[in-house]
Tab-separated table of C-alpha atoms and ligand atoms in Angstrom:
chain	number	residue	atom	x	y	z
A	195	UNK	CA	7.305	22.526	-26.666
A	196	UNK	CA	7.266	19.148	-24.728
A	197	UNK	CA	4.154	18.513	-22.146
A	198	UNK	CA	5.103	17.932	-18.304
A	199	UNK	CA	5.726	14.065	-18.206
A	200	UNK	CA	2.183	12.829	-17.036
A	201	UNK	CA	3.430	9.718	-15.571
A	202	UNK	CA	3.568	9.430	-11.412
A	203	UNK	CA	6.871	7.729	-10.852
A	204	UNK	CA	5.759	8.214	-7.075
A	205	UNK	CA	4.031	5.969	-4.515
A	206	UNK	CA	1.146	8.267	-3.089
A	207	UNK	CA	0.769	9.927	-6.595
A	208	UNK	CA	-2.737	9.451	-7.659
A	209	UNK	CA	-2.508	8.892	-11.013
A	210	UNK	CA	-3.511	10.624	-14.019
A	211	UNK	CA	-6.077	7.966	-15.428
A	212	UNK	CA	-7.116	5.318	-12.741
A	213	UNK	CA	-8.171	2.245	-14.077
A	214	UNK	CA	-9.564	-0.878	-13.077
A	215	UNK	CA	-10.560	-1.783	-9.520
A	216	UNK	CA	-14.302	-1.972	-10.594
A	217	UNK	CA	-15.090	-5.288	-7.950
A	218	UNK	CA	-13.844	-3.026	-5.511
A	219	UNK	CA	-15.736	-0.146	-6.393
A	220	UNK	CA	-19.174	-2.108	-6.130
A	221	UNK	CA	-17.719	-3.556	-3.126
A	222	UNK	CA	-17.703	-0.142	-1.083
A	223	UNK	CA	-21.080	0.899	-2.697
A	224	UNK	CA	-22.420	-2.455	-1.223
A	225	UNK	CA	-21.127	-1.423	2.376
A	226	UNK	CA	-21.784	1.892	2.356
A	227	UNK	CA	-25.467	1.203	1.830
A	228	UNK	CA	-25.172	-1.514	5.014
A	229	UNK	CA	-23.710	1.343	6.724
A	230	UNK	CA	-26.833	3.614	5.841
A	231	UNK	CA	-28.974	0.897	6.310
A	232	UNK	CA	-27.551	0.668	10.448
A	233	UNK	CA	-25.223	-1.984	9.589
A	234	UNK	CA	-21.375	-0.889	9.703
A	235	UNK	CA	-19.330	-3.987	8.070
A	236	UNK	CA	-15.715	-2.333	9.135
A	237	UNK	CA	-13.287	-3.694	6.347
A	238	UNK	CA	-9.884	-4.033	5.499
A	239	UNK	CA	-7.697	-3.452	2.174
A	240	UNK	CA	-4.393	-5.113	1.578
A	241	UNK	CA	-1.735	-4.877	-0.938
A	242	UNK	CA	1.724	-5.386	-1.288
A	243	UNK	CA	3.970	-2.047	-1.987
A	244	UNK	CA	2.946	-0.421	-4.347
A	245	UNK	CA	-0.259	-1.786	-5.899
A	246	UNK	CA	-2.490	1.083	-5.327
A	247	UNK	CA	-3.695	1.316	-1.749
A	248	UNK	CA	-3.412	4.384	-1.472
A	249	UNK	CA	-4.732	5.751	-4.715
A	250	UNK	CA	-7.538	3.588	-4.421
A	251	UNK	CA	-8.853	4.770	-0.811
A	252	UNK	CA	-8.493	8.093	-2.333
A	253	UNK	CA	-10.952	7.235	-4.795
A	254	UNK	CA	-13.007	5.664	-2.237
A	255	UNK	CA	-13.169	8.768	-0.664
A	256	UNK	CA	-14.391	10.794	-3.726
A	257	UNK	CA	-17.121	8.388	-4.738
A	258	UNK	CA	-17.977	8.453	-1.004
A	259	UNK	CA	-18.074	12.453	-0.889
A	260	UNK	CA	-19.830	12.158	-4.362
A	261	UNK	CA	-22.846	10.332	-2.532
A	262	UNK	CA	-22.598	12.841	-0.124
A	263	UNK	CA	-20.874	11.219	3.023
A	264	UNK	CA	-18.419	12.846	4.676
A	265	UNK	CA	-15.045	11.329	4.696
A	266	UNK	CA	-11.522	11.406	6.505
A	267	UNK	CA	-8.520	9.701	5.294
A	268	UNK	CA	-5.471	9.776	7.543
A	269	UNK	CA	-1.944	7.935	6.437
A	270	UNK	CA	-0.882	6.595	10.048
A	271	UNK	CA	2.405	7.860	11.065
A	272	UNK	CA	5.201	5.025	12.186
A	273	UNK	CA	5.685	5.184	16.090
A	274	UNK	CA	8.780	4.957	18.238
A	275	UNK	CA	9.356	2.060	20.929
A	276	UNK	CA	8.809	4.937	23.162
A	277	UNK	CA	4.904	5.521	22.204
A	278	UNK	CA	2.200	3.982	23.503
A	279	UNK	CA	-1.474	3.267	22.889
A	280	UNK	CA	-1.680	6.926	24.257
A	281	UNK	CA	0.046	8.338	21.857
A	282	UNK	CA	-1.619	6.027	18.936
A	283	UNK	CA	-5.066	6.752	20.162
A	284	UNK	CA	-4.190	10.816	20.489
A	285	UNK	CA	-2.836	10.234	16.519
A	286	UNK	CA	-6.252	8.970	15.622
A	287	UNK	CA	-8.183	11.785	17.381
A	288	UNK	CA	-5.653	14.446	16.286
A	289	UNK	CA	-5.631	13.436	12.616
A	290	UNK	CA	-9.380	12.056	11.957
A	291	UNK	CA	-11.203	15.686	12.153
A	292	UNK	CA	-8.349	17.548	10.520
A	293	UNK	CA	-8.526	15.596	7.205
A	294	UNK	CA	-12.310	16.529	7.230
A	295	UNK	CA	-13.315	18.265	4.576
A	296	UNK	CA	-14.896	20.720	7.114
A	297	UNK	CA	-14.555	23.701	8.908
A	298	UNK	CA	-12.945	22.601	12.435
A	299	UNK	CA	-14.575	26.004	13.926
A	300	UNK	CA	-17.826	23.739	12.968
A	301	UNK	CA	-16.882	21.299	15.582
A	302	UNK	CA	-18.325	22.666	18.238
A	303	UNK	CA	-19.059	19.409	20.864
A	304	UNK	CA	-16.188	17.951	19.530
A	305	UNK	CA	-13.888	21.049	20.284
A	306	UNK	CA	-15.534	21.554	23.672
A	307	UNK	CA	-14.844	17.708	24.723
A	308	UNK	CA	-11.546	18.328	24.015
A	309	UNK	CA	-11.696	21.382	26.450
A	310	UNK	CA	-13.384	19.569	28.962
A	311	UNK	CA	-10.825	17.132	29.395
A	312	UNK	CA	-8.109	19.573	29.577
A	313	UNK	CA	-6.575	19.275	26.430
A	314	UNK	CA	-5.580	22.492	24.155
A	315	UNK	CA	-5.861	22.499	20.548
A	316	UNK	CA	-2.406	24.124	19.020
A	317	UNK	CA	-2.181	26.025	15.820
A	318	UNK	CA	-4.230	26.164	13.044
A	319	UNK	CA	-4.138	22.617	12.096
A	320	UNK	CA	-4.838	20.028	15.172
A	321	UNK	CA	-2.073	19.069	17.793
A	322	UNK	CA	-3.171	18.153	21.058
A	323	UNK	CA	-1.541	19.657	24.306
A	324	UNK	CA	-2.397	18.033	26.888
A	325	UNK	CA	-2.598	19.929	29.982
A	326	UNK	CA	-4.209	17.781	32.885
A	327	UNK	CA	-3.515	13.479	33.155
A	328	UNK	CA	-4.053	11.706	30.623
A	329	UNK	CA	-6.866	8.991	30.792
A	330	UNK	CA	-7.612	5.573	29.487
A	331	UNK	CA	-7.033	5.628	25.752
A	332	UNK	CA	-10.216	3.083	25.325
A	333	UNK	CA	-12.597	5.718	26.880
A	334	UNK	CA	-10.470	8.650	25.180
A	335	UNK	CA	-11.451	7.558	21.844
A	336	UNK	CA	-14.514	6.129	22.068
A	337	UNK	CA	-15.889	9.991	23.624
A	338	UNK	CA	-14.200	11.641	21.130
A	339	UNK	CA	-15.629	9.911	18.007
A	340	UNK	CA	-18.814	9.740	19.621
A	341	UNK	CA	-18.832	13.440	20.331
A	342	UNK	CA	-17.761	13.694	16.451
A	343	UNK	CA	-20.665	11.953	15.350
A	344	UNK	CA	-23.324	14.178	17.094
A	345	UNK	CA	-21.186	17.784	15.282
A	346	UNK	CA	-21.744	15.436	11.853
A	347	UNK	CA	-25.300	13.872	12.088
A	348	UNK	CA	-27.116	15.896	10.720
A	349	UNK	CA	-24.701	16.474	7.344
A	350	UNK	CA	-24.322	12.778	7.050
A	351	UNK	CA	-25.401	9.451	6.786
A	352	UNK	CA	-22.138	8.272	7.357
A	353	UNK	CA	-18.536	8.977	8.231
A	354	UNK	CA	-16.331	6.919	6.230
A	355	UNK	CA	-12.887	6.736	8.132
A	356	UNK	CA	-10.014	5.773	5.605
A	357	UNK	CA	-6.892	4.898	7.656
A	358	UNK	CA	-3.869	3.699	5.123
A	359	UNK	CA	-0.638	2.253	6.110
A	360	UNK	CA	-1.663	0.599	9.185
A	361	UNK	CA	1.409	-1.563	9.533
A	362	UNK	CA	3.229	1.373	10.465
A	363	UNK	CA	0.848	0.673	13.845
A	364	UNK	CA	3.640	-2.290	14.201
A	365	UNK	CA	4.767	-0.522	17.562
A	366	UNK	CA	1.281	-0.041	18.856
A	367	UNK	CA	-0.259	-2.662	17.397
A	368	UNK	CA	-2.539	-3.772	20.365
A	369	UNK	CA	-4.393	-0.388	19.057
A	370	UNK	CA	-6.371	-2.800	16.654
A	371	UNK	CA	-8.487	-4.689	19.893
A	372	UNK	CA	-8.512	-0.870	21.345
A	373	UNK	CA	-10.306	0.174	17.809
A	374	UNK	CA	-12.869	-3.088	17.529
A	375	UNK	CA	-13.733	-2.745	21.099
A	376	UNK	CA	-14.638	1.116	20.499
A	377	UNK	CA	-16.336	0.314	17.585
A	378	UNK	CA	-18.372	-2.442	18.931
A	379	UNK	CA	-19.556	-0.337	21.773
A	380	UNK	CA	-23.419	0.480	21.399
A	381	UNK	CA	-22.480	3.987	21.673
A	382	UNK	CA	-20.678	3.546	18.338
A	383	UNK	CA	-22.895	0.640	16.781
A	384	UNK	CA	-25.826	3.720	16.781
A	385	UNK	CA	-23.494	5.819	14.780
A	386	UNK	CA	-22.649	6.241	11.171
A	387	UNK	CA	-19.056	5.433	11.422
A	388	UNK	CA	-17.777	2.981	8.659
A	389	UNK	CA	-13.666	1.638	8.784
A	390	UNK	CA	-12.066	0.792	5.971
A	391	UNK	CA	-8.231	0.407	6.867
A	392	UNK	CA	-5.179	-0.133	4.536
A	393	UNK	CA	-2.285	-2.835	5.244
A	394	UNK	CA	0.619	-4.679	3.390
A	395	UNK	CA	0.138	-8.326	3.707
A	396	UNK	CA	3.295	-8.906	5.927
A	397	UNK	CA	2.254	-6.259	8.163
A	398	UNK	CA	-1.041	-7.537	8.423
A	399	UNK	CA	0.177	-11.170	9.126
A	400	UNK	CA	2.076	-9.705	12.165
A	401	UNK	CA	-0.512	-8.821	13.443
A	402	UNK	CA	-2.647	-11.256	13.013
A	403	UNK	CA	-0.231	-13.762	15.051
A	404	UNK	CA	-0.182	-11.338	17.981
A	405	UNK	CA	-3.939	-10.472	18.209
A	406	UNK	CA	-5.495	-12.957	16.226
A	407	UNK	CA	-9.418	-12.238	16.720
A	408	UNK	CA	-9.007	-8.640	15.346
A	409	UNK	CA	-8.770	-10.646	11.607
A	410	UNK	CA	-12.080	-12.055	12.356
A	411	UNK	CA	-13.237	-8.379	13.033
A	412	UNK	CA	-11.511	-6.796	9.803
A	413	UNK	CA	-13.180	-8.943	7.635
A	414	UNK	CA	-13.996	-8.289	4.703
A	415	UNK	CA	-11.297	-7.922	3.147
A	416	UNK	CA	-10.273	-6.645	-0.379
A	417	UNK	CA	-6.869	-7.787	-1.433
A	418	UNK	CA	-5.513	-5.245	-4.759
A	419	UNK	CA	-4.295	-6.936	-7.670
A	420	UNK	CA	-2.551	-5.768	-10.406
A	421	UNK	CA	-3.592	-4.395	-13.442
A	422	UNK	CA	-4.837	-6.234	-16.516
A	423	UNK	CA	-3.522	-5.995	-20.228
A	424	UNK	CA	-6.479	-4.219	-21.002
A	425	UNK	CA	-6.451	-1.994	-18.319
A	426	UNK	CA	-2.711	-1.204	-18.868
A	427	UNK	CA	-3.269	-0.488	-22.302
A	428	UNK	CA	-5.944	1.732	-21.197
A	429	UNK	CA	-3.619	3.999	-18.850
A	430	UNK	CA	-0.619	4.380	-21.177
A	431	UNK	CA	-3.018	5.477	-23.798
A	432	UNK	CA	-5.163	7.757	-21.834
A	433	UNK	CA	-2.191	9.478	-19.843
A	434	UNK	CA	-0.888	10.113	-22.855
A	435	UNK	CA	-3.746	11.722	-24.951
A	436	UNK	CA	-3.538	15.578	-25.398
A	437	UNK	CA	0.658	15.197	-25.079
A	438	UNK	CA	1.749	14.705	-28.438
A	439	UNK	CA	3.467	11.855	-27.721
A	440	UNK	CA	3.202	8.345	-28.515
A	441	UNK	CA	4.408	4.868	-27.485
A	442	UNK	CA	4.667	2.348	-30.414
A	443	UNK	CA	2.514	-0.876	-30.213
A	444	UNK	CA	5.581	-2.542	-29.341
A	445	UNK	CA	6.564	-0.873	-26.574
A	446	UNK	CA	3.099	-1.290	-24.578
A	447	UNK	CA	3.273	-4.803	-25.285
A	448	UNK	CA	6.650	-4.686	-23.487
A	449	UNK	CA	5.553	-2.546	-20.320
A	450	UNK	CA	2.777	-5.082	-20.267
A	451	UNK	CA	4.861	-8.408	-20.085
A	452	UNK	CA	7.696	-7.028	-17.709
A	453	UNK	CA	5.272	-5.243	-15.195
A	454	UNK	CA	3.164	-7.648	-15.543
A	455	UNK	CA	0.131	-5.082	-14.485
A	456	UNK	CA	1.882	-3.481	-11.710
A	457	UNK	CA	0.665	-0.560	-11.113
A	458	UNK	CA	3.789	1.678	-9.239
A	459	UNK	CA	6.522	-0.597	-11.847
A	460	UNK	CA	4.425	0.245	-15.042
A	461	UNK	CA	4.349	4.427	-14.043
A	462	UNK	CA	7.981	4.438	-13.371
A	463	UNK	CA	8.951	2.818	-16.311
A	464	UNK	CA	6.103	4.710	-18.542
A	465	UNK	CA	7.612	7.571	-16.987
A	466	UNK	CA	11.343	6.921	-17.860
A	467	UNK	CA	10.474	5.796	-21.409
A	468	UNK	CA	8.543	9.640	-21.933
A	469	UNK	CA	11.336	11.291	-21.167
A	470	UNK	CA	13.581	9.112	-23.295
A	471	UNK	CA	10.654	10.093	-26.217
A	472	UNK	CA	12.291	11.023	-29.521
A	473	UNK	CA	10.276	13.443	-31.364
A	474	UNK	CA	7.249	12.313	-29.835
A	475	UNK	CA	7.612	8.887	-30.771
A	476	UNK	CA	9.042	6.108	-27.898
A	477	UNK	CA	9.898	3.216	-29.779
A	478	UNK	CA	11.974	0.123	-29.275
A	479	UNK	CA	14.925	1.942	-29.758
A	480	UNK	CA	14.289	3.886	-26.423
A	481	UNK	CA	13.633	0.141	-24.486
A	482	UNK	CA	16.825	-0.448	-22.918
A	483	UNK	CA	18.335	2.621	-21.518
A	484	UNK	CA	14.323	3.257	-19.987
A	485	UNK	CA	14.413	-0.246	-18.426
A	486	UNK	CA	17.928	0.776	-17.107
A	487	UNK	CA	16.896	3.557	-15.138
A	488	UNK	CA	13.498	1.624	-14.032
A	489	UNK	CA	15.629	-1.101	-12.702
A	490	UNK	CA	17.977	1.049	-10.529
A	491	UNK	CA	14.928	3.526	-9.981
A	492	UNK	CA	12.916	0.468	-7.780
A	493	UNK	CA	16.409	-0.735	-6.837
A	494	UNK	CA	16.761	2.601	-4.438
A	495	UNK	CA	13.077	3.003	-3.777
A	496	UNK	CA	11.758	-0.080	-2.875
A	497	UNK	CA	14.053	-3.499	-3.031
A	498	UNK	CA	17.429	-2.351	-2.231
A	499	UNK	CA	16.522	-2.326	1.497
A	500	UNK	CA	15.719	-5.661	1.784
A	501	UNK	CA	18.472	-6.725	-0.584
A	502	UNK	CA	20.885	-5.379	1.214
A	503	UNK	CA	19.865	-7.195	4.065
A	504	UNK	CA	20.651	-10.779	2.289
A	505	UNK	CA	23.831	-12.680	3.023
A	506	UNK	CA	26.153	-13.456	0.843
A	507	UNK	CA	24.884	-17.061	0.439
A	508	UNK	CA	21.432	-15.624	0.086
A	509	UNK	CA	22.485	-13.681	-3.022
A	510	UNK	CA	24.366	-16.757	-4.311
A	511	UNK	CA	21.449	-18.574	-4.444
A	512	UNK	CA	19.328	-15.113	-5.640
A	513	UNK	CA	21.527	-15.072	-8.768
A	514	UNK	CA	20.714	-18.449	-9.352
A	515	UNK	CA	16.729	-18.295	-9.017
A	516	UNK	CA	17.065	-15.369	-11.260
A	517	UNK	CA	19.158	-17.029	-13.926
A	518	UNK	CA	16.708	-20.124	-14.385
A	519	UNK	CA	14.511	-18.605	-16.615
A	520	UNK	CA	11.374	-19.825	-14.796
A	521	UNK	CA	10.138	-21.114	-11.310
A	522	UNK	CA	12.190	-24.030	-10.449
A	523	UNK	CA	12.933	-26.815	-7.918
A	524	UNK	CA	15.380	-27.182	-5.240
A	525	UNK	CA	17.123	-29.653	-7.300
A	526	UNK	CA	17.458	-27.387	-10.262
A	527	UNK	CA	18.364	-24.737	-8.413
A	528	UNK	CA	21.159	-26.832	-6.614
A	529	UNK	CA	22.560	-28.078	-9.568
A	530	UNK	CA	22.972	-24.694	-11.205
A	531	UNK	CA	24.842	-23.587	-8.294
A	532	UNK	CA	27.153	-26.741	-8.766
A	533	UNK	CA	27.504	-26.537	-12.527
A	534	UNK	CA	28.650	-22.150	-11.805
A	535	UNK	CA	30.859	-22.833	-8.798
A	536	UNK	CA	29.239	-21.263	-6.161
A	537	UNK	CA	30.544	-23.215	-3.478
A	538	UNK	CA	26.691	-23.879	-1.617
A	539	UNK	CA	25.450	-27.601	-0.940
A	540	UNK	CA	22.388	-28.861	-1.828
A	541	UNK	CA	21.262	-29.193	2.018
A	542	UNK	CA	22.479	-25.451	2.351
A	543	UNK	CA	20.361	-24.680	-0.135
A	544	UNK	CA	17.313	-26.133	1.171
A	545	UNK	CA	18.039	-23.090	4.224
A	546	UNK	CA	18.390	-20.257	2.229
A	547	UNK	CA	15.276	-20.733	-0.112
A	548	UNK	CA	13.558	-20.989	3.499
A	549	UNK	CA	15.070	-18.014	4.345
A	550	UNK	CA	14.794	-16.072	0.901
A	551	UNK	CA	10.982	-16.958	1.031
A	552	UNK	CA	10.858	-15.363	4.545
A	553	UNK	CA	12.632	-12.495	3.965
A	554	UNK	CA	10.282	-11.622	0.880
A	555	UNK	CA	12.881	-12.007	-1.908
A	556	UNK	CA	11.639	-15.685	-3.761
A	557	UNK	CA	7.774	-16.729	-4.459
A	558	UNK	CA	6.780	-19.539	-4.301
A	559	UNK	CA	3.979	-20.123	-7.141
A	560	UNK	CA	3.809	-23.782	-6.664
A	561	UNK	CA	4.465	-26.203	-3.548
A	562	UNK	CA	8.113	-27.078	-5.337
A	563	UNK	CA	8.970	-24.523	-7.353
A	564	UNK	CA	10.612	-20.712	-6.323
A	565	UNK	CA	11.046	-17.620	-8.442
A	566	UNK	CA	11.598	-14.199	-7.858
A	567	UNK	CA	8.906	-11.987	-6.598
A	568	UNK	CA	8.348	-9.890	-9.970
A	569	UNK	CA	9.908	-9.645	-13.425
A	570	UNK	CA	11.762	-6.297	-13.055
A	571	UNK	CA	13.034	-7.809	-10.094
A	572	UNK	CA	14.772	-10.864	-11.494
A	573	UNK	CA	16.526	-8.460	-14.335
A	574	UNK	CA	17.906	-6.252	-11.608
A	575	UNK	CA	19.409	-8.801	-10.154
A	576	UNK	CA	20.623	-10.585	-13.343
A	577	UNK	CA	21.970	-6.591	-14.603
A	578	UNK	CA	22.932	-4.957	-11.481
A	579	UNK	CA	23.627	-7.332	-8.544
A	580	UNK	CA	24.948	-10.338	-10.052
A	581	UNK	CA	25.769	-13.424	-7.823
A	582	UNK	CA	27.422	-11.238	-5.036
A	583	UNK	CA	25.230	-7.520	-5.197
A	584	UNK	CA	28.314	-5.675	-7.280
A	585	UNK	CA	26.662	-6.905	-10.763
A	586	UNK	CA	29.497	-9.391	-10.765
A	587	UNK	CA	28.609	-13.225	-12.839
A	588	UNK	CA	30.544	-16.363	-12.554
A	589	UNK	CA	33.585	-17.406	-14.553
B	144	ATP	N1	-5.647	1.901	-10.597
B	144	ATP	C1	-4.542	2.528	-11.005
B	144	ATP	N2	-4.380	2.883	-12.304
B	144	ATP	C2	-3.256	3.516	-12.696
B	144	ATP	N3	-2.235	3.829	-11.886
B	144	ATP	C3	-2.338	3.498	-10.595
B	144	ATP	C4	-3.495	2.841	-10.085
B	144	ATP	N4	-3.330	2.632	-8.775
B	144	ATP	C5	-2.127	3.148	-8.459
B	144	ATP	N5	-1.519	3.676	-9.546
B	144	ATP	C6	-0.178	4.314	-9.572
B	144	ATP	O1	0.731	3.378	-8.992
B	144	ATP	C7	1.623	4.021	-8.095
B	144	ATP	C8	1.462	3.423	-6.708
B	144	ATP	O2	0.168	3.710	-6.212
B	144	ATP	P1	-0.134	3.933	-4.657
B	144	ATP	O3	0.810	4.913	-4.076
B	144	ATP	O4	-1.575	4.188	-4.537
B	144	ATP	O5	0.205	2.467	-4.097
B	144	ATP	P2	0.364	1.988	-2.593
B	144	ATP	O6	-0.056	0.573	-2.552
B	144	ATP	O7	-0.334	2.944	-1.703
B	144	ATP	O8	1.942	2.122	-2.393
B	144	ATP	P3	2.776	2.084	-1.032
B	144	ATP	O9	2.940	0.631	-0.707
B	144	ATP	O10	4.093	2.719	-1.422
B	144	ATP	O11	2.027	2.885	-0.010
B	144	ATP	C9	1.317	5.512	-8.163
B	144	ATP	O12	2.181	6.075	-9.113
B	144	ATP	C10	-0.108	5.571	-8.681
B	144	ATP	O13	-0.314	6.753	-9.413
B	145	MG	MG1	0.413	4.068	-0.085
């Protein structure tokens, strides 16, 4: 009888066997004893899609409980145009003591706060009804954690707040100078509470042109990288101990060099090639059709979005990038385009790298060279989209 496939194809799926991120665990080990020590260092994780943000607050938040401070982690919802700073700051408050790994009843200041200000608590979980005006967010939330604190003292040293996905605060995002000025109030500063929050890059950078002193606040910061070979190595074989089923040498080498260490790419495709698995045994045999369903597997999940979003110039000049086998200049680029007919100019050109680059579809690893943002990438655009997004080539 075949195991369950151990691999988490899934963004949000912890995975079986975490590895690396060993800087980052002596990182929060280092903060959390400035936090005990009265010194609360608020700090900030970023990663692009995928790379582990999620997984690896989670483990924050066991070595955290292991040392026996109390921690909440809270994914922040997105937000309509509608929704205010009200309704972000009432999402902090509603969500931060549910994900406790208390008792609510336990929460008794906390709880009667809440009352005092007119506000019901709905249903089991916590969903604030709010029965009387509401008041200034700022104040809101800076009672409300403080009144927190003083249920939680005398359990813990510290309350480690984990908020991921903060880009989805996009809508609401002047709820960053809201947070920093709550958490730089003395009231706060004699607490235990220690911030770590979770951002893409591009979210972050948004923010950062609208309120930029809040990025001298969020500092540190810890930016994820991908895996190494080692530590890739290390995954495949440890997810797959106690299975029965094995990946020949080859085949690792493979995931390695067209993941390149990504953490989300390499469990999708580990996934697809177990279930391709022959008698236990994955071996080269079982490459392409496993890389075929990765491809169109992050094509739907993650880059057909923005894909779809490029013009049909933009995709001209996609095709191309991905067809030059490595990072290449303008001029390279342009005269590819000339040699396959694509009808673009090399001044055009020049406006759609800018643009490709903007939109998040070319890198640009050197000051005159582009290339595609990953591996997988490029051959999903070289297998499935072609030089017009139907798969279709030149000629
Ligand atoms: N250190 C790690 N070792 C092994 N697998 C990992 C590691 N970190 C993350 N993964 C796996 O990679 C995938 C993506 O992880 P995760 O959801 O944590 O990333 P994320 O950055 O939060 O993604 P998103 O941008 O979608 O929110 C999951 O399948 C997870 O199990
Ligand atoms: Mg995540």
């Amino acid at each position: 009888m075949p195991k369950p496939n151990p691999f988490t194809p899934k963004s949000g799926w912890g995975p079986k066997i975490f590895a690396g991120r060993k800087d980052e665990f002596e990182f929060l080990d280092k903060k959390l004893e400035e936090a005990r020590n009265g010194r609360s260092d608020h700090f900030l994780v970023l990663g692009e899609w995928g790379i582990g943000k999620t997984s690896v607050l989670k483990e924050f938040k066991r070595i955290a409980q292991e040392k026996g401070f109390i921690t909440s982690m809270i994914t922040v919802r997105e937000f309509r145009k509608t929704e205010d700073l009200t309704d972000a700051v009432e999402h902090l408050v509603e969500t931060i003591p549910s994900k406790l790994p208390l008792d609510l009843n336990k929460l008794k200041k906390f709880l009667s706060q809440i009352d005092s200000l007119g506000i019901q608590v709905l249903g089991t979980g916590f969903q604030l009804s709010r029965t009387t005006e509401r008041m200034d967010p700022q104040t809101f939330l800076l009672r409300c954690l403080h009144v927190l604190w003083e249920d939680l003292k005398d359990e813990t040293d510290i309350l480690l707040v984990l908020l991921d996905d903060v880009q989805n605060f996009d809508r609401v995002s002047e709820i960053f100078t809201l947070i920093k000025n709550v958490l730089s109030d003395e009231e706060i500063i004699k607490t235990g509470y220690l911030f770590a929050i979770s951002c893409t890059p591009e979210g972050w950078s948004k923010f950062m042109q609208l309120h930029h002193p809040i990025g001298r606040y969020f500092t540190p910061r810890l930016t994820l990288k991908r895996l190494s070979g080692e530590e890739c190595y290390q995954v495949i074989d440890r997810t797959l101990e106690e299975t029965g089923v094995v990946f020949e040498e080859k085949i690792k080498e493979k995931v390695y060099e067209y993941t390149e260490g990504h953490p989300y790419e390499l469990q999708v495709l580990c996934s697809n090639l177990y279930d391709n698995g022959i008698k236990g045994r994955v071996t080269l045999d079982q490459w392409s059709p496993a890389l075929n369903e990765t491809l169109l597997n992050l094509g739907e999940m993650v880059w057909d979005a923005t894909y779809n979003g490029a013009s049909e110039q933009e995709r001209k000049v996609l095709y191309a990038v991905a067809s030059l086998d490595k990072p290449s200049s303008r001029k390279e680029i342009t005269n590819f385009i000339e040699v396959c007919n694509l009808g673009l100019s090399g001044g055009v050109v020049g406006v759609l790298l800018g643009r490709l680059l903007e939109k998040g579809l070319l890198a640009k690893p050197d000051k005159y060279q582009y290339g595609l943002i990953d591996k997988l990438f490029r051959e999903y655009i070289l297998r499935y989209r072609g030089y017009d997004g139907s798969g279709a080539v030149p000629g």
